[in-house]
Amino acid sequence: MSGHIFFKERWYGFDDGLYTGARLLEIVSRHADPSAVLDALPQDVSTPELKIEMAEGEPHQLVAALQQSPAFKHAQERITIDGIRAEYADGFGLARASNTTPVVVLRFEAQNEAALTRIQDEFRQALLALRPDLSLPF
């Protein structure tokens, strides 16, 4: 979403937009119909990067509390590296504290609108259980 794609194979292991584009062209050029390869990718629905603006220091506290909460009971997996990502069979929700501004960044993606709404509802309930005063952007 933010354009950070890292390659270590045949490269130094850092992100490089031009190299990413060249590698994508290399991969799809191996197929007789490169457009078919791209058209076969899932067409999930997603939100833009959503932000909860907070006071300095609060985003990390909120995300730490979210990581420790019993929320996301319907998730298949909870990943707590750099925030919390709740993985579902049909999508995911992510909340992480920004390292550059005092905001909690949220992203949601799912196979369809109903799944997206369901995942957002779980995050809404979890966030408001910790901070009922939050103004959520979703």
PDB file of N, CA and C in Angstrom, residues 23-97:
ATOM      1  N   ARG A  23      11.330  -5.886 -11.875  1.00  0.00           N
ATOM      2  CA  ARG A  23      11.098  -7.286 -11.516  1.00  0.00           C
ATOM      3  C   ARG A  23       9.676  -7.715 -11.880  1.00  0.00           C
ATOM      4  N   LEU A  24       8.693  -6.839 -11.680  1.00  0.00           N
ATOM      5  CA  LEU A  24       7.324  -7.160 -12.059  1.00  0.00           C
ATOM      6  C   LEU A  24       7.241  -7.399 -13.566  1.00  0.00           C
ATOM      7  N   LEU A  25       7.867  -6.536 -14.349  1.00  0.00           N
ATOM      8  CA  LEU A  25       7.879  -6.732 -15.803  1.00  0.00           C
ATOM      9  C   LEU A  25       8.563  -8.042 -16.180  1.00  0.00           C
ATOM     10  N   GLU A  26       9.646  -8.367 -15.496  1.00  0.00           N
ATOM     11  CA  GLU A  26      10.335  -9.630 -15.758  1.00  0.00           C
ATOM     12  C   GLU A  26       9.417 -10.821 -15.474  1.00  0.00           C
ATOM     13  N   ILE A  27       8.699 -10.772 -14.362  1.00  0.00           N
ATOM     14  CA  ILE A  27       7.830 -11.890 -13.972  1.00  0.00           C
ATOM     15  C   ILE A  27       6.681 -12.065 -14.956  1.00  0.00           C
ATOM     16  N   VAL A  28       5.970 -10.994 -15.286  1.00  0.00           N
ATOM     17  CA  VAL A  28       4.819 -11.147 -16.185  1.00  0.00           C
ATOM     18  C   VAL A  28       5.248 -11.416 -17.621  1.00  0.00           C
ATOM     19  N   SER A  29       6.480 -11.036 -18.011  1.00  0.00           N
ATOM     20  CA  SER A  29       6.937 -11.284 -19.383  1.00  0.00           C
ATOM     21  C   SER A  29       7.185 -12.774 -19.654  1.00  0.00           C
ATOM     22  N   ARG A  30       7.244 -13.578 -18.611  1.00  0.00           N
ATOM     23  CA  ARG A  30       7.435 -15.028 -18.775  1.00  0.00           C
ATOM     24  C   ARG A  30       6.160 -15.728 -19.249  1.00  0.00           C
ATOM     25  N   HIS A  31       5.055 -15.001 -19.300  1.00  0.00           N
ATOM     26  CA  HIS A  31       3.759 -15.575 -19.670  1.00  0.00           C
ATOM     27  C   HIS A  31       3.337 -15.072 -21.044  1.00  0.00           C
ATOM     28  N   ALA A  32       2.655 -15.942 -21.773  1.00  0.00           N
ATOM     29  CA  ALA A  32       2.190 -15.575 -23.113  1.00  0.00           C
ATOM     30  C   ALA A  32       1.229 -14.384 -23.065  1.00  0.00           C
ATOM     31  N   ASP A  33       0.414 -14.318 -22.005  1.00  0.00           N
ATOM     32  CA  ASP A  33      -0.552 -13.232 -21.866  1.00  0.00           C
ATOM     33  C   ASP A  33      -0.347 -12.557 -20.498  1.00  0.00           C
ATOM     34  N   PRO A  34       0.560 -11.588 -20.409  1.00  0.00           N
ATOM     35  CA  PRO A  34       0.830 -10.931 -19.127  1.00  0.00           C
ATOM     36  C   PRO A  34      -0.410 -10.304 -18.485  1.00  0.00           C
ATOM     37  N   SER A  35      -1.329  -9.809 -19.304  1.00  0.00           N
ATOM     38  CA  SER A  35      -2.549  -9.215 -18.751  1.00  0.00           C
ATOM     39  C   SER A  35      -3.390 -10.257 -18.025  1.00  0.00           C
ATOM     40  N   ALA A  36      -3.404 -11.483 -18.521  1.00  0.00           N
ATOM     41  CA  ALA A  36      -4.173 -12.543 -17.861  1.00  0.00           C
ATOM     42  C   ALA A  36      -3.619 -12.830 -16.471  1.00  0.00           C
ATOM     43  N   VAL A  37      -2.308 -12.751 -16.335  1.00  0.00           N
ATOM     44  CA  VAL A  37      -1.677 -12.965 -15.020  1.00  0.00           C
ATOM     45  C   VAL A  37      -2.161 -11.902 -14.040  1.00  0.00           C
ATOM     46  N   LEU A  38      -2.133 -10.663 -14.476  1.00  0.00           N
ATOM     47  CA  LEU A  38      -2.576  -9.572 -13.607  1.00  0.00           C
ATOM     48  C   LEU A  38      -4.075  -9.622 -13.356  1.00  0.00           C
ATOM     49  N   ASP A  39      -4.854  -9.965 -14.384  1.00  0.00           N
ATOM     50  CA  ASP A  39      -6.307 -10.055 -14.228  1.00  0.00           C
ATOM     51  C   ASP A  39      -6.716 -11.177 -13.285  1.00  0.00           C
ATOM     52  N   ALA A  40      -5.866 -12.191 -13.120  1.00  0.00           N
ATOM     53  CA  ALA A  40      -6.179 -13.326 -12.244  1.00  0.00           C
ATOM     54  C   ALA A  40      -5.949 -13.023 -10.765  1.00  0.00           C
ATOM     55  N   LEU A  41      -5.318 -11.898 -10.471  1.00  0.00           N
ATOM     56  CA  LEU A  41      -5.092 -11.533  -9.075  1.00  0.00           C
ATOM     57  C   LEU A  41      -6.425 -11.241  -8.389  1.00  0.00           C
ATOM     58  N   PRO A  42      -6.543 -11.527  -7.089  1.00  0.00           N
ATOM     59  CA  PRO A  42      -7.796 -11.253  -6.373  1.00  0.00           C
ATOM     60  C   PRO A  42      -8.158  -9.773  -6.443  1.00  0.00           C
ATOM     61  N   GLN A  43      -9.436  -9.502  -6.514  1.00  0.00           N
ATOM     62  CA  GLN A  43      -9.933  -8.126  -6.567  1.00  0.00           C
ATOM     63  C   GLN A  43     -10.594  -7.771  -5.235  1.00  0.00           C
ATOM     64  N   ASP A  44      -9.839  -7.848  -4.158  1.00  0.00           N
ATOM     65  CA  ASP A  44     -10.362  -7.545  -2.836  1.00  0.00           C
ATOM     66  C   ASP A  44     -10.718  -6.064  -2.722  1.00  0.00           C
ATOM     67  N   VAL A  45     -11.530  -5.756  -1.717  1.00  0.00           N
ATOM     68  CA  VAL A  45     -11.853  -4.368  -1.408  1.00  0.00           C
ATOM     69  C   VAL A  45     -10.984  -3.941  -0.226  1.00  0.00           C
ATOM     70  N   SER A  46     -10.606  -2.685  -0.211  1.00  0.00           N
ATOM     71  CA  SER A  46      -9.753  -2.212   0.875  1.00  0.00           C
ATOM     72  C   SER A  46     -10.050  -0.757   1.183  1.00  0.00           C
ATOM     73  N   THR A  47      -9.622  -0.348   2.358  1.00  0.00           N
ATOM     74  CA  THR A  47      -9.753   1.046   2.742  1.00  0.00           C
ATOM     75  C   THR A  47      -8.447   1.763   2.426  1.00  0.00           C
ATOM     76  N   PRO A  48      -8.505   3.059   2.325  1.00  0.00           N
ATOM     77  CA  PRO A  48      -7.238   3.796   2.294  1.00  0.00           C
ATOM     78  C   PRO A  48      -6.633   3.738   3.692  1.00  0.00           C
ATOM     79  N   GLU A  49      -5.486   4.313   3.852  1.00  0.00           N
ATOM     80  CA  GLU A  49      -4.877   4.407   5.179  1.00  0.00           C
ATOM     81  C   GLU A  49      -5.740   5.342   6.022  1.00  0.00           C
ATOM     82  N   LEU A  50      -6.283   4.822   7.103  1.00  0.00           N
ATOM     83  CA  LEU A  50      -7.133   5.605   8.000  1.00  0.00           C
ATOM     84  C   LEU A  50      -6.310   5.997   9.216  1.00  0.00           C
ATOM     85  N   LYS A  51      -6.553   7.173   9.773  1.00  0.00           N
ATOM     86  CA  LYS A  51      -5.744   7.647  10.893  1.00  0.00           C
ATOM     87  C   LYS A  51      -6.614   8.137  12.042  1.00  0.00           C
ATOM     88  N   ILE A  52      -6.233   7.723  13.247  1.00  0.00           N
ATOM     89  CA  ILE A  52      -6.831   8.254  14.470  1.00  0.00           C
ATOM     90  C   ILE A  52      -5.811   9.216  15.055  1.00  0.00           C
ATOM     91  N   GLU A  53      -6.134  10.497  15.041  1.00  0.00           N
ATOM     92  CA  GLU A  53      -5.214  11.493  15.579  1.00  0.00           C
ATOM     93  C   GLU A  53      -5.322  11.510  17.092  1.00  0.00           C
ATOM     94  N   MET A  54      -4.151  11.540  17.749  1.00  0.00           N
ATOM     95  CA  MET A  54      -4.091  11.498  19.207  1.00  0.00           C
ATOM     96  C   MET A  54      -3.000  12.433  19.697  1.00  0.00           C
ATOM     97  N   ALA A  55      -2.887  12.548  21.009  1.00  0.00           N
ATOM     98  CA  ALA A  55      -1.807  13.331  21.600  1.00  0.00           C
ATOM     99  C   ALA A  55      -0.515  12.525  21.525  1.00  0.00           C
ATOM    100  N   GLU A  56       0.603  13.224  21.556  1.00  0.00           N
ATOM    101  CA  GLU A  56       1.915  12.578  21.516  1.00  0.00           C
ATOM    102  C   GLU A  56       2.003  11.494  22.589  1.00  0.00           C
ATOM    103  N   GLY A  57       2.469  10.306  22.207  1.00  0.00           N
ATOM    104  CA  GLY A  57       2.637   9.191  23.136  1.00  0.00           C
ATOM    105  C   GLY A  57       1.424   8.288  23.259  1.00  0.00           C
ATOM    106  N   GLU A  58       0.243   8.805  22.976  1.00  0.00           N
ATOM    107  CA  GLU A  58      -0.978   8.007  23.122  1.00  0.00           C
ATOM    108  C   GLU A  58      -1.106   6.872  22.108  1.00  0.00           C
ATOM    109  N   PRO A  59      -0.697   7.064  20.847  1.00  0.00           N
ATOM    110  CA  PRO A  59      -0.868   5.973  19.885  1.00  0.00           C
ATOM    111  C   PRO A  59      -0.177   4.677  20.313  1.00  0.00           C
ATOM    112  N   HIS A  60       1.051   4.768  20.796  1.00  0.00           N
ATOM    113  CA  HIS A  60       1.762   3.552  21.210  1.00  0.00           C
ATOM    114  C   HIS A  60       1.094   2.904  22.415  1.00  0.00           C
ATOM    115  N   GLN A  61       0.575   3.712  23.320  1.00  0.00           N
ATOM    116  CA  GLN A  61      -0.128   3.172  24.489  1.00  0.00           C
ATOM    117  C   GLN A  61      -1.404   2.446  24.065  1.00  0.00           C
ATOM    118  N   LEU A  62      -2.149   3.044  23.145  1.00  0.00           N
ATOM    119  CA  LEU A  62      -3.395   2.438  22.692  1.00  0.00           C
ATOM    120  C   LEU A  62      -3.132   1.123  21.964  1.00  0.00           C
ATOM    121  N   VAL A  63      -2.149   1.112  21.097  1.00  0.00           N
ATOM    122  CA  VAL A  63      -1.852  -0.109  20.344  1.00  0.00           C
ATOM    123  C   VAL A  63      -1.350  -1.207  21.283  1.00  0.00           C
ATOM    124  N   ALA A  64      -0.540  -0.844  22.273  1.00  0.00           N
ATOM    125  CA  ALA A  64      -0.072  -1.837  23.255  1.00  0.00           C
ATOM    126  C   ALA A  64      -1.251  -2.429  24.013  1.00  0.00           C
ATOM    127  N   ALA A  65      -2.208  -1.594  24.385  1.00  0.00           N
ATOM    128  CA  ALA A  65      -3.401  -2.078  25.083  1.00  0.00           C
ATOM    129  C   ALA A  65      -4.236  -2.974  24.161  1.00  0.00           C
ATOM    130  N   LEU A  66      -4.324  -2.609  22.906  1.00  0.00           N
ATOM    131  CA  LEU A  66      -5.062  -3.408  21.925  1.00  0.00           C
ATOM    132  C   LEU A  66      -4.414  -4.783  21.752  1.00  0.00           C
ATOM    133  N   GLN A  67      -3.093  -4.809  21.742  1.00  0.00           N
ATOM    134  CA  GLN A  67      -2.374  -6.080  21.626  1.00  0.00           C
ATOM    135  C   GLN A  67      -2.667  -6.994  22.817  1.00  0.00           C
ATOM    136  N   GLN A  68      -2.845  -6.417  23.982  1.00  0.00           N
ATOM    137  CA  GLN A  68      -3.079  -7.197  25.197  1.00  0.00           C
ATOM    138  C   GLN A  68      -4.553  -7.520  25.427  1.00  0.00           C
ATOM    139  N   SER A  69      -5.427  -6.882  24.686  1.00  0.00           N
ATOM    140  CA  SER A  69      -6.873  -7.076  24.889  1.00  0.00           C
ATOM    141  C   SER A  69      -7.323  -8.427  24.341  1.00  0.00           C
ATOM    142  N   PRO A  70      -8.458  -8.905  24.822  1.00  0.00           N
ATOM    143  CA  PRO A  70      -8.988 -10.176  24.309  1.00  0.00           C
ATOM    144  C   PRO A  70      -9.785 -10.012  23.010  1.00  0.00           C
ATOM    145  N   ALA A  71      -9.602  -8.909  22.339  1.00  0.00           N
ATOM    146  CA  ALA A  71     -10.378  -8.602  21.126  1.00  0.00           C
ATOM    147  C   ALA A  71     -10.026  -9.530  19.973  1.00  0.00           C
ATOM    148  N   PHE A  72     -10.806  -9.468  18.940  1.00  0.00           N
ATOM    149  CA  PHE A  72     -10.607 -10.186  17.685  1.00  0.00           C
ATOM    150  C   PHE A  72     -10.743 -11.701  17.864  1.00  0.00           C
ATOM    151  N   LYS A  73     -11.784 -12.093  18.566  1.00  0.00           N
ATOM    152  CA  LYS A  73     -12.028 -13.520  18.837  1.00  0.00           C
ATOM    153  C   LYS A  73     -12.322 -14.315  17.569  1.00  0.00           C
ATOM    154  N   HIS A  74     -12.795 -13.658  16.531  1.00  0.00           N
ATOM    155  CA  HIS A  74     -13.121 -14.365  15.293  1.00  0.00           C
ATOM    156  C   HIS A  74     -11.926 -14.457  14.338  1.00  0.00           C
ATOM    157  N   ALA A  75     -10.833 -13.824  14.708  1.00  0.00           N
ATOM    158  CA  ALA A  75      -9.649 -13.854  13.853  1.00  0.00           C
ATOM    159  C   ALA A  75      -8.987 -15.219  13.917  1.00  0.00           C
ATOM    160  N   GLN A  76      -8.450 -15.648  12.787  1.00  0.00           N
ATOM    161  CA  GLN A  76      -7.713 -16.908  12.740  1.00  0.00           C
ATOM    162  C   GLN A  76      -6.330 -16.754  13.354  1.00  0.00           C
ATOM    163  N   GLU A  77      -5.796 -15.536  13.267  1.00  0.00           N
ATOM    164  CA  GLU A  77      -4.460 -15.271  13.785  1.00  0.00           C
ATOM    165  C   GLU A  77      -4.360 -13.810  14.180  1.00  0.00           C
ATOM    166  N   ARG A  78      -3.597 -13.568  15.248  1.00  0.00           N
ATOM    167  CA  ARG A  78      -3.296 -12.202  15.705  1.00  0.00           C
ATOM    168  C   ARG A  78      -1.789 -12.025  15.616  1.00  0.00           C
ATOM    169  N   ILE A  79      -1.354 -11.099  14.791  1.00  0.00           N
ATOM    170  CA  ILE A  79       0.069 -10.833  14.625  1.00  0.00           C
ATOM    171  C   ILE A  79       0.360  -9.514  15.334  1.00  0.00           C
ATOM    172  N   THR A  80       1.325  -9.534  16.262  1.00  0.00           N
ATOM    173  CA  THR A  80       1.579  -8.341  17.072  1.00  0.00           C
ATOM    174  C   THR A  80       2.947  -7.723  16.802  1.00  0.00           C
ATOM    175  N   ILE A  81       3.476  -7.951  15.632  1.00  0.00           N
ATOM    176  CA  ILE A  81       4.713  -7.289  15.235  1.00  0.00           C
ATOM    177  C   ILE A  81       4.337  -5.913  14.686  1.00  0.00           C
ATOM    178  N   ASP A  82       4.857  -4.866  15.288  1.00  0.00           N
ATOM    179  CA  ASP A  82       4.586  -3.497  14.841  1.00  0.00           C
ATOM    180  C   ASP A  82       3.090  -3.190  14.797  1.00  0.00           C
ATOM    181  N   GLY A  83       2.404  -3.396  15.903  1.00  0.00           N
ATOM    182  CA  GLY A  83       0.982  -3.124  15.992  1.00  0.00           C
ATOM    183  C   GLY A  83       0.215  -4.406  16.194  1.00  0.00           C
ATOM    184  N   ILE A  84      -0.975  -4.449  15.646  1.00  0.00           N
ATOM    185  CA  ILE A  84      -1.759  -5.682  15.679  1.00  0.00           C
ATOM    186  C   ILE A  84      -2.454  -5.858  14.340  1.00  0.00           C
ATOM    187  N   ARG A  85      -2.303  -7.045  13.810  1.00  0.00           N
ATOM    188  CA  ARG A  85      -2.955  -7.411  12.553  1.00  0.00           C
ATOM    189  C   ARG A  85      -3.794  -8.639  12.848  1.00  0.00           C
ATOM    190  N   ALA A  86      -5.092  -8.526  12.647  1.00  0.00           N
ATOM    191  CA  ALA A  86      -6.009  -9.639  12.845  1.00  0.00           C
ATOM    192  C   ALA A  86      -6.303 -10.237  11.474  1.00  0.00           C
ATOM    193  N   GLU A  87      -5.930 -11.499  11.315  1.00  0.00           N
ATOM    194  CA  GLU A  87      -6.108 -12.209  10.046  1.00  0.00           C
ATOM    195  C   GLU A  87      -7.381 -13.053  10.098  1.00  0.00           C
ATOM    196  N   TYR A  88      -8.203 -12.928   9.093  1.00  0.00           N
ATOM    197  CA  TYR A  88      -9.440 -13.688   8.956  1.00  0.00           C
ATOM    198  C   TYR A  88      -9.361 -14.497   7.664  1.00  0.00           C
ATOM    199  N   ALA A  89     -10.229 -15.462   7.515  1.00  0.00           N
ATOM    200  CA  ALA A  89     -10.232 -16.276   6.298  1.00  0.00           C
ATOM    201  C   ALA A  89     -10.489 -15.413   5.066  1.00  0.00           C
ATOM    202  N   ASP A  90     -11.198 -14.311   5.246  1.00  0.00           N
ATOM    203  CA  ASP A  90     -11.606 -13.481   4.108  1.00  0.00           C
ATOM    204  C   ASP A  90     -11.094 -12.044   4.180  1.00  0.00           C
ATOM    205  N   GLY A  91     -10.045 -11.805   4.978  1.00  0.00           N
ATOM    206  CA  GLY A  91      -9.505 -10.453   5.023  1.00  0.00           C
ATOM    207  C   GLY A  91      -8.650 -10.210   6.247  1.00  0.00           C
ATOM    208  N   PHE A  92      -8.352  -8.930   6.492  1.00  0.00           N
ATOM    209  CA  PHE A  92      -7.556  -8.573   7.663  1.00  0.00           C
ATOM    210  C   PHE A  92      -7.873  -7.152   8.107  1.00  0.00           C
ATOM    211  N   GLY A  93      -7.514  -6.880   9.353  1.00  0.00           N
ATOM    212  CA  GLY A  93      -7.544  -5.532   9.907  1.00  0.00           C
ATOM    213  C   GLY A  93      -6.208  -5.275  10.569  1.00  0.00           C
ATOM    214  N   LEU A  94      -5.747  -4.049  10.507  1.00  0.00           N
ATOM    215  CA  LEU A  94      -4.439  -3.691  11.043  1.00  0.00           C
ATOM    216  C   LEU A  94      -4.529  -2.362  11.777  1.00  0.00           C
ATOM    217  N   ALA A  95      -3.906  -2.307  12.946  1.00  0.00           N
ATOM    218  CA  ALA A  95      -3.763  -1.054  13.682  1.00  0.00           C
ATOM    219  C   ALA A  95      -2.316  -0.966  14.146  1.00  0.00           C
ATOM    220  N   ARG A  96      -1.680   0.162  13.872  1.00  0.00           N
ATOM    221  CA  ARG A  96      -0.298   0.349  14.312  1.00  0.00           C
ATOM    222  C   ARG A  96      -0.064   1.826  14.610  1.00  0.00           C
ATOM    223  N   ALA A  97       0.825   2.065  15.560  1.00  0.00           N
ATOM    224  CA  ALA A  97       1.178   3.439  15.898  1.00  0.00           C
ATOM    225  C   ALA A  97       2.201   3.937  14.885  1.00  0.00           C
TER     226      ALA A  97
END
